[in-house]
């Protein structure tokens, strides 16, 4: 039965694993009361907290990496607590008696439910008073189990009342379970087969405890010129607050350095009266300089029509860039003789915007000017000949409460064209046309997948990581 639960219950596997391991290690029966999770849980409160957690991003581990199948922190916290706390109901068998009568057990269970209901609230994630109440219950239940098994031949090894059992999660993924185990006072061990998961768990579970309670090494550097009294060197840095201060300091330094080195390639966009002439939504923003969130590009090939062979035809499956109801935005190509440019429109997109430049499954795409079909063989041949280009369709800006979309200008495209990467990854992409399509179109190396400006930015940040590491080393020695 225990093995069956282990196989079927992923969130519960770790505690059951530890319990199963103890039972397999010993020939002597273990006296263990039923756990709260085996009897009852305040599921409504847990479900509400889990649903709310999906909308929270600031301060959430998911901001490190949006790991698939991430367990909600509230659920992990509640499940670990309920697996370790004994149910107060009366029970006997296996040579022991435990618990209270039905009426008293119901009252006690209600008290434990209140702890769980407080525990799962996002606001209480770092509330020490709430967490300590939960830890106290876990310690109390563990001491009860140790007392029941004090005559066990391996009691000194397996049932030390002063040392809680550790939690092992061999497939930790996004790390929700071991993270919450640590929060509840357990020693947690986490691993995974996926290197990204291993990195996430190192950042959340392995590294912070090593620096718990220690001041930031950047303290002297961040307050240069301050007097000793102003430094407040005697201040306490509980938990990982000192480490967090260092992360903020060196992260800010990297950002400032990146701005100095490549900021000219990422200028803000000023909303002009000309832009707002046909866009009432832009009129309140005239004169403001907004930060660019994204540039939306389309791959292009020369038109196969000899009369328009100079035209770079965009290969776009559609021209819709925002589908949010009431805030739809789309790109409209404006054709003028044998030239075209893109304009950004608001409102429900017309049928031609939904279709982009596609021309059906077999014909692939069509020329924006002459409507001549452009099949895949032609596109692949152009790509392999190095004649595939790119065209900027729209620019996404950061507004006060929502995104702002504007049409590209020659100046914006010209800035992107100035990027000149000094290095590009020349490693060949997998030669597997069935599963990896880009080599069919002449994009044969990893460097081909990025724009020149992206390569400049990625190289700059890679260099800054190494430089930041040396600064950390130097500052830690000085501190």
Coordinates of C-alpha atoms in Angstrom, one line a residue:
X1 CA 0.0 0.0 0.0
X2 CA 2.8 2.4 0.8
X3 CA 4.5 1.7 -2.5
X4 CA 1.2 2.3 -4.3
X5 CA 0.9 5.8 -2.6
X6 CA 4.5 6.5 -3.5
X7 CA 3.9 5.8 -7.2
X8 CA 0.6 7.7 -7.4
X9 CA 1.2 10.8 -5.3
X10 CA 3.9 13.0 -6.8
X11 CA 3.7 15.9 -4.4
X12 CA 3.8 13.4 -1.4
X13 CA 6.6 11.2 -2.7
X14 CA 9.4 12.6 -0.7
X15 CA 8.1 12.2 2.8
X16 CA 6.6 8.8 2.0
X17 CA 10.0 7.9 0.4
X18 CA 11.8 8.7 3.7
X19 CA 9.2 6.8 5.7
X20 CA 9.4 3.8 3.4
X21 CA 13.2 3.9 3.7
X22 CA 13.1 3.8 7.5
X23 CA 10.6 0.8 7.4
X24 CA 12.8 -1.1 4.9
X25 CA 15.9 -0.5 7.0
X26 CA 14.5 -2.1 10.1
X27 CA 13.1 -5.5 10.9
X28 CA 11.3 -4.0 13.9
X29 CA 7.8 -2.5 13.5
X30 CA 7.6 1.3 13.5
X31 CA 4.9 2.8 15.7
X32 CA 3.6 5.7 13.7
X33 CA 0.2 7.5 14.2
X34 CA -1.8 8.4 11.2
X35 CA -0.9 11.8 9.8
X36 CA -3.3 14.7 9.3
X37 CA -3.1 14.3 5.5
X38 CA -4.5 10.8 5.8
X39 CA -7.7 12.0 7.6
X40 CA -8.7 15.5 6.5
X41 CA -7.4 18.8 5.0
X42 CA -9.0 22.3 4.6
X43 CA -8.9 21.8 0.8
X44 CA -11.0 24.9 0.0
X45 CA -8.5 27.3 1.7
X46 CA -5.6 25.5 0.0
X47 CA -7.2 25.7 -3.4
X48 CA -8.1 29.4 -3.1
X49 CA -4.5 30.1 -2.1
X50 CA -3.1 28.1 -5.0
X51 CA -5.3 29.8 -7.5
X52 CA -4.3 33.2 -6.3
X53 CA -0.7 32.3 -6.4
X54 CA -0.9 32.0 -10.2
X55 CA -1.3 35.7 -10.6
X56 CA 1.6 36.6 -8.3
X57 CA 5.0 37.3 -9.9
X58 CA 6.9 39.7 -7.8
X59 CA 9.0 37.8 -5.3
X60 CA 7.9 34.4 -6.6
X61 CA 10.4 31.7 -7.4
X62 CA 8.7 31.3 -10.8
X63 CA 10.4 34.6 -11.8
X64 CA 13.7 32.7 -11.9
X65 CA 12.3 30.4 -14.6
X66 CA 8.7 29.5 -15.6
X67 CA 9.2 25.8 -14.9
X68 CA 6.4 23.6 -16.3
X69 CA 4.3 21.6 -13.8
X70 CA 5.5 23.8 -11.0
X71 CA 3.8 22.9 -7.7
X72 CA 2.1 25.8 -6.0
X73 CA 4.1 26.9 -3.0
X74 CA 0.9 27.0 -0.9
X75 CA 0.1 23.4 -1.8
X76 CA 3.6 22.2 -1.1
X77 CA 3.7 24.0 2.3
X78 CA 0.3 22.6 3.3
X79 CA 1.1 19.0 2.1
X80 CA 4.5 18.8 3.9
X81 CA 2.9 20.2 7.1
X82 CA 0.0 17.7 7.0
X83 CA 2.3 14.8 6.2
X84 CA 4.5 15.5 9.3
X85 CA 1.8 16.4 11.8
X86 CA 0.0 13.6 13.6
X87 CA -3.8 13.4 13.4
X88 CA -5.3 14.0 16.8
X89 CA -7.9 11.2 16.5
X90 CA -7.8 8.1 18.7
X91 CA -6.1 5.1 17.2
X92 CA -4.5 1.9 18.4
X93 CA -2.8 -1.2 17.0
X94 CA 0.7 -2.3 16.4
X95 CA 1.4 -2.2 20.1
X96 CA 0.5 1.4 20.8
X97 CA -2.4 3.7 21.6
X98 CA -2.6 7.4 20.6
X99 CA -4.9 10.3 20.3
X100 CA -8.1 11.8 21.8
X101 CA -11.8 10.9 21.7
X102 CA -13.9 12.0 18.7
X103 CA -15.1 15.4 20.2
X104 CA -11.7 16.5 21.5
X105 CA -10.0 15.4 18.3
X106 CA -12.4 17.5 16.2
X107 CA -11.6 20.6 18.2
X108 CA -7.8 19.9 17.9
X109 CA -8.2 19.2 14.2
X110 CA -9.9 22.6 13.8
X111 CA -6.9 24.3 15.5
X112 CA -4.5 22.5 13.1
X113 CA -6.7 23.6 10.1
X114 CA -6.4 27.2 11.2
X115 CA -2.6 26.9 11.1
X116 CA -2.8 25.5 7.6
X117 CA -5.2 28.3 6.5
X118 CA -2.8 30.9 7.8
X119 CA 0.2 29.0 6.4
X120 CA -1.0 28.9 2.8
X121 CA -1.7 32.7 2.5
X122 CA 0.9 34.4 0.2
X123 CA 1.2 37.3 2.7
X124 CA 2.4 34.8 5.3
X125 CA 5.2 33.3 3.1
X126 CA 7.8 35.0 5.2
X127 CA 5.7 35.6 8.3
X128 CA 7.9 34.2 11.1
X129 CA 5.1 34.1 13.7
X130 CA 2.9 31.9 11.4
X131 CA 5.8 29.8 10.2
X132 CA 7.0 29.2 13.8
X133 CA 3.6 28.0 14.8
X134 CA 3.7 25.4 12.0
X135 CA 7.3 24.4 12.9
X136 CA 6.3 24.0 16.5
X137 CA 3.5 21.5 15.5
X138 CA 5.9 19.6 13.3
X139 CA 8.5 19.3 16.2
X140 CA 5.7 18.3 18.6
X141 CA 4.5 15.5 16.4
X142 CA 8.0 14.3 15.7
X143 CA 8.7 14.1 19.5
X144 CA 5.6 12.1 19.9
X145 CA 6.7 9.6 17.3
X146 CA 10.2 9.4 18.9
X147 CA 8.6 8.7 22.3
X148 CA 6.4 5.9 20.8
X149 CA 9.6 4.4 19.3
X150 CA 12.0 5.0 22.2
X151 CA 12.4 1.2 22.7
X152 CA 13.3 0.6 19.1
X153 CA 16.8 -1.0 18.7
X154 CA 17.7 1.9 16.3
X155 CA 16.0 4.6 18.2
X156 CA 19.3 6.6 18.6
X157 CA 19.8 6.6 14.9
X158 CA 16.2 6.9 13.6
X159 CA 14.3 8.7 16.3
X160 CA 16.3 11.6 17.6
X161 CA 13.7 14.0 19.1
X162 CA 16.1 16.9 18.6
X163 CA 16.6 16.3 14.9
X164 CA 13.8 16.4 12.4
X165 CA 13.9 13.9 9.5
X166 CA 15.3 15.3 6.3
X167 CA 13.3 15.7 3.1
X168 CA 14.7 14.2 -0.1
X169 CA 13.3 15.2 -3.5
X170 CA 15.2 13.4 -6.3
X171 CA 13.1 15.0 -9.0
X172 CA 12.7 18.5 -7.6
X173 CA 11.9 20.4 -10.9
X174 CA 11.1 24.0 -10.0
X175 CA 12.0 23.3 -6.4
X176 CA 8.7 24.1 -4.7
X177 CA 8.7 21.1 -2.4
X178 CA 12.3 21.3 -1.0
X179 CA 12.0 25.1 -0.7
X180 CA 8.9 24.9 1.4
X181 CA 10.5 22.0 3.5
X182 CA 13.3 24.4 4.3
X183 CA 10.8 27.1 5.2
X184 CA 9.2 24.7 7.7
X185 CA 12.5 23.9 9.4
X186 CA 13.5 20.7 7.6
X187 CA 16.8 19.9 6.1
X188 CA 16.1 19.5 2.4
X189 CA 18.0 17.7 -0.4
X190 CA 17.0 18.3 -4.0
X191 CA 18.2 17.1 -7.4
X192 CA 16.9 16.5 -10.9
X193 CA 18.0 15.1 -14.2
X194 CA 17.4 18.4 -16.0
X195 CA 20.4 20.9 -15.6
X196 CA 18.0 23.9 -15.7
X197 CA 16.1 22.4 -12.7
X198 CA 19.5 21.8 -10.9
X199 CA 20.4 25.4 -11.5
X200 CA 17.1 26.7 -10.1
X201 CA 17.4 24.5 -7.0
X202 CA 21.0 25.6 -6.4
X203 CA 19.8 29.3 -6.6
X204 CA 16.9 28.7 -4.3
X205 CA 17.8 25.9 -1.9
X206 CA 21.6 25.2 -1.8
X207 CA 23.3 28.7 -2.0
X208 CA 21.1 30.9 0.2
X209 CA 21.5 28.8 3.4
X210 CA 25.3 29.0 3.0
X211 CA 25.2 32.8 3.5
X212 CA 22.3 33.0 6.0
X213 CA 22.7 35.7 8.6
X214 CA 25.8 37.1 6.9
X215 CA 26.2 40.8 5.9
X216 CA 26.6 41.7 2.2
X217 CA 30.1 41.9 0.9
X218 CA 29.1 45.0 -1.2
X219 CA 28.3 47.0 1.9
X220 CA 31.6 49.0 1.9
X221 CA 31.5 49.4 -1.9
X222 CA 27.9 50.6 -2.1
X223 CA 28.5 53.2 0.6
X224 CA 31.9 54.6 -0.3
X225 CA 32.7 57.8 1.6
X226 CA 30.3 57.0 4.4
X227 CA 31.5 57.3 8.0
X228 CA 31.8 54.1 10.0
X229 CA 28.8 55.1 12.2
X230 CA 26.7 55.5 9.0
X231 CA 27.6 52.0 7.8
X232 CA 25.7 50.4 10.7
X233 CA 28.1 47.5 10.7
X234 CA 26.4 46.0 13.8
X235 CA 23.1 45.6 12.0
X236 CA 21.7 42.1 11.7
X237 CA 21.1 40.5 8.3
X238 CA 18.6 37.7 9.0
X239 CA 18.1 34.8 6.6
X240 CA 19.3 35.6 3.0
X241 CA 18.8 39.4 3.3
X242 CA 22.6 40.0 3.0
X243 CA 22.9 37.8 0.0
X244 CA 19.8 39.5 -1.6
X245 CA 21.4 42.9 -1.0
X246 CA 24.5 41.7 -2.9
X247 CA 22.4 40.4 -5.8
X248 CA 20.7 43.7 -6.1
X249 CA 24.0 45.7 -5.9
X250 CA 25.9 43.7 -8.5
X251 CA 22.8 43.3 -10.7
X252 CA 22.5 47.1 -10.7
X253 CA 26.2 47.4 -11.6
X254 CA 25.8 45.0 -14.5
X255 CA 22.8 47.0 -15.8
X256 CA 24.6 50.3 -15.5
X257 CA 27.7 48.9 -17.3
X258 CA 25.5 47.4 -20.1
X259 CA 23.8 50.8 -20.5
X260 CA 27.2 52.4 -21.0
X261 CA 28.4 49.9 -23.5
X262 CA 25.3 49.1 -25.6
X263 CA 22.7 51.6 -24.5
X264 CA 23.0 53.5 -27.8
X265 CA 21.6 50.4 -29.5
X266 CA 18.5 50.4 -27.3
X267 CA 17.3 54.1 -27.2
X268 CA 13.8 54.9 -25.9
X269 CA 11.2 56.0 -28.5
X270 CA 9.6 59.4 -28.3
X271 CA 6.0 59.7 -29.2
X272 CA 5.6 62.5 -31.7
X273 CA 2.6 64.4 -33.0
X274 CA 3.1 62.8 -36.4
X275 CA 2.8 59.3 -34.8
X276 CA -0.4 60.3 -33.1
X277 CA -2.1 62.0 -36.1
X278 CA -4.1 58.8 -37.0
X279 CA -3.8 57.2 -33.5
X280 CA -6.0 58.9 -30.9
X281 CA -4.7 56.4 -28.3
X282 CA -1.2 58.0 -28.7
X283 CA -2.2 61.6 -28.2
X284 CA -1.9 61.6 -24.4
X285 CA 1.6 60.2 -24.8
X286 CA 3.0 62.9 -27.2
X287 CA 6.4 64.1 -26.0
X288 CA 7.0 61.2 -23.8
X289 CA 10.0 58.9 -24.2
X290 CA 9.0 55.2 -23.7
X291 CA 11.2 52.2 -23.1
X292 CA 11.1 49.6 -25.8
X293 CA 10.0 46.1 -24.8
X294 CA 10.3 44.4 -28.1
X295 CA 10.9 44.8 -31.8
X296 CA 8.7 42.6 -34.0
X297 CA 10.5 41.4 -37.1
X298 CA 9.5 39.3 -40.1
X299 CA 11.9 37.3 -42.3
X300 CA 11.9 38.4 -45.9
X301 CA 12.9 37.1 -49.4
X302 CA 13.1 38.9 -52.7
X303 CA 9.9 38.7 -54.8
X304 CA 10.0 36.0 -57.5
X305 CA 8.2 38.4 -59.9
X306 CA 11.0 39.8 -62.1
X307 CA 9.3 43.2 -62.2
X308 CA 9.5 43.4 -58.4
X309 CA 12.7 41.5 -57.7
X310 CA 14.0 44.4 -55.6
X311 CA 11.1 44.1 -53.1
X312 CA 11.8 42.3 -49.8
X313 CA 8.5 40.3 -49.2
X314 CA 7.7 39.7 -45.5
X315 CA 7.0 36.1 -44.6
X316 CA 4.3 36.6 -42.0
X317 CA 1.5 34.1 -41.1
X318 CA -0.5 37.0 -39.8
X319 CA -0.2 40.7 -39.0
X320 CA -2.1 40.7 -35.7
X321 CA 0.1 41.7 -32.7
X322 CA -2.4 42.0 -29.9
X323 CA -5.6 39.9 -29.6
X324 CA -6.8 41.2 -26.2
X325 CA -10.5 42.0 -26.4
X326 CA -11.1 45.7 -26.7
X327 CA -7.4 46.4 -27.2
X328 CA -6.8 44.6 -30.5
X329 CA -3.8 45.9 -32.5
X330 CA -2.6 44.8 -36.0
X331 CA 0.0 45.8 -38.6
X332 CA -1.3 47.1 -42.0
X333 CA 1.1 47.0 -45.0
X334 CA 0.7 50.2 -47.0
X335 CA 1.6 49.5 -50.6
X336 CA 2.7 52.5 -52.7
X337 CA 3.6 51.6 -56.3
X338 CA 6.5 49.1 -56.0
X339 CA 7.2 50.0 -52.4
X340 CA 5.5 49.4 -49.0
X341 CA 5.8 50.3 -45.4
X342 CA 4.0 49.1 -42.2
X343 CA 1.5 51.1 -40.2
X344 CA 0.1 50.1 -36.8
X345 CA -3.7 50.1 -36.4
X346 CA -6.0 49.6 -33.5
X347 CA -9.4 47.9 -33.5
X348 CA -10.7 44.6 -34.7
X349 CA -8.3 43.3 -37.4
X350 CA -9.7 42.7 -41.0
X351 CA -9.4 39.3 -42.7
X352 CA -6.3 40.3 -44.7
X353 CA -4.5 41.0 -41.4
X354 CA -5.4 37.6 -40.1
X355 CA -3.9 35.9 -43.1
X356 CA -0.7 37.9 -43.3
X357 CA 1.2 37.0 -46.5
X358 CA 0.3 33.3 -46.4
X359 CA -1.1 31.8 -49.6
X360 CA -2.2 28.3 -48.6
X361 CA -0.4 25.2 -47.5
X362 CA 1.2 24.3 -50.8
X363 CA 1.8 27.8 -52.2
X364 CA 3.3 28.9 -48.8
X365 CA 3.4 32.7 -49.2
X366 CA 2.5 35.5 -51.7
X367 CA 4.2 38.6 -52.9
X368 CA 2.8 41.6 -51.1
X369 CA 3.0 43.8 -54.3
X370 CA 2.2 41.5 -57.2
X371 CA 0.4 38.7 -55.3
X372 CA 2.6 36.1 -57.1
X373 CA 2.9 32.8 -55.1
X374 CA 6.1 32.1 -53.2
X375 CA 6.6 28.4 -52.6
X376 CA 8.8 26.7 -50.0
X377 CA 11.4 25.6 -52.5
X378 CA 12.0 29.2 -53.6
X379 CA 12.2 30.4 -50.0
X380 CA 14.7 27.6 -49.1
X381 CA 16.8 28.3 -52.1
X382 CA 16.9 32.1 -51.3
X383 CA 17.9 31.3 -47.7
X384 CA 20.7 28.9 -48.7
X385 CA 22.0 31.5 -51.1
X386 CA 22.2 34.0 -48.2
X387 CA 19.5 36.3 -49.6
X388 CA 17.0 36.0 -46.8
X389 CA 16.6 39.3 -44.9
X390 CA 14.4 40.8 -42.2
X391 CA 11.9 43.7 -42.0
X392 CA 10.8 45.5 -38.8
X393 CA 7.0 45.4 -38.6
X394 CA 6.3 47.1 -35.2
X395 CA 7.8 48.3 -32.0
X396 CA 6.3 47.4 -28.6
X397 CA 6.8 50.1 -25.9
X398 CA 6.2 50.1 -22.1
X399 CA 3.2 52.4 -21.2
X400 CA 1.9 53.4 -17.8
X401 CA -0.5 50.6 -17.5
X402 CA -0.4 48.7 -20.8
X403 CA 1.8 48.1 -23.8
X404 CA 2.0 50.7 -26.6
X405 CA 2.5 49.7 -30.2
X406 CA 4.0 52.0 -32.8
X407 CA 5.1 51.6 -36.5
X408 CA 8.8 51.4 -37.2
X409 CA 10.7 54.4 -38.6
X410 CA 13.8 54.6 -40.7
X411 CA 15.7 55.9 -37.7
X412 CA 14.7 52.9 -35.5
X413 CA 15.7 50.4 -38.2
X414 CA 18.9 52.3 -38.8
X415 CA 19.9 51.9 -35.1
X416 CA 19.4 48.2 -35.3
X417 CA 21.5 48.0 -38.4
X418 CA 24.5 49.7 -36.5
X419 CA 25.0 46.6 -34.3
X420 CA 28.2 44.9 -35.2
X421 CA 28.9 41.8 -33.1
X422 CA 32.5 40.9 -32.5
X423 CA 31.7 37.3 -31.9
X424 CA 29.0 34.9 -33.0
X425 CA 28.5 31.2 -32.1
X426 CA 29.6 29.2 -35.2
X427 CA 28.6 25.8 -33.8
X428 CA 26.5 23.9 -36.4
X429 CA 22.9 23.3 -35.8
X430 CA 21.6 19.7 -35.8
X431 CA 21.6 18.3 -39.3
X432 CA 18.1 16.8 -39.0
X433 CA 15.7 18.3 -41.6
X434 CA 12.7 16.4 -40.3
X435 CA 12.8 17.8 -36.7
X436 CA 15.1 20.8 -37.0
X437 CA 13.9 23.0 -39.9
X438 CA 16.2 26.1 -40.0
X439 CA 19.1 24.5 -41.9
X440 CA 16.7 24.0 -44.8
X441 CA 16.5 27.8 -45.0
X442 CA 20.3 28.5 -44.8
X443 CA 20.3 29.1 -41.0
X444 CA 22.9 26.5 -40.3
X445 CA 24.7 27.8 -37.2
X446 CA 23.5 28.9 -33.7
X447 CA 24.6 32.4 -34.6
X448 CA 22.2 32.5 -37.6
X449 CA 19.3 32.3 -35.2
X450 CA 20.0 35.7 -33.7
X451 CA 19.9 39.3 -35.0
X452 CA 23.2 41.2 -34.9
X453 CA 21.9 43.4 -32.0
X454 CA 20.9 40.3 -30.0
X455 CA 24.4 38.9 -30.4
X456 CA 25.9 42.1 -29.2
X457 CA 23.7 42.2 -26.2
X458 CA 24.2 38.5 -25.3
X459 CA 28.0 38.8 -25.7
X460 CA 28.0 42.0 -23.5
X461 CA 26.0 40.3 -20.7
X462 CA 28.2 37.2 -20.9
X463 CA 31.3 39.4 -20.5
X464 CA 29.7 41.3 -17.6
X465 CA 29.0 38.0 -15.7
X466 CA 32.7 37.3 -15.6
X467 CA 33.6 40.8 -14.7
X468 CA 30.9 40.9 -11.9
X469 CA 32.4 37.6 -10.5
X470 CA 35.8 39.2 -10.2
X471 CA 34.3 42.3 -8.5
X472 CA 32.6 40.0 -6.0
X473 CA 35.8 38.2 -5.3
X474 CA 37.7 41.5 -4.8
X475 CA 35.0 43.1 -2.6
X476 CA 34.6 40.0 -0.5
X477 CA 38.4 40.0 0.3
X478 CA 38.2 43.7 1.1
X479 CA 35.2 43.2 3.4

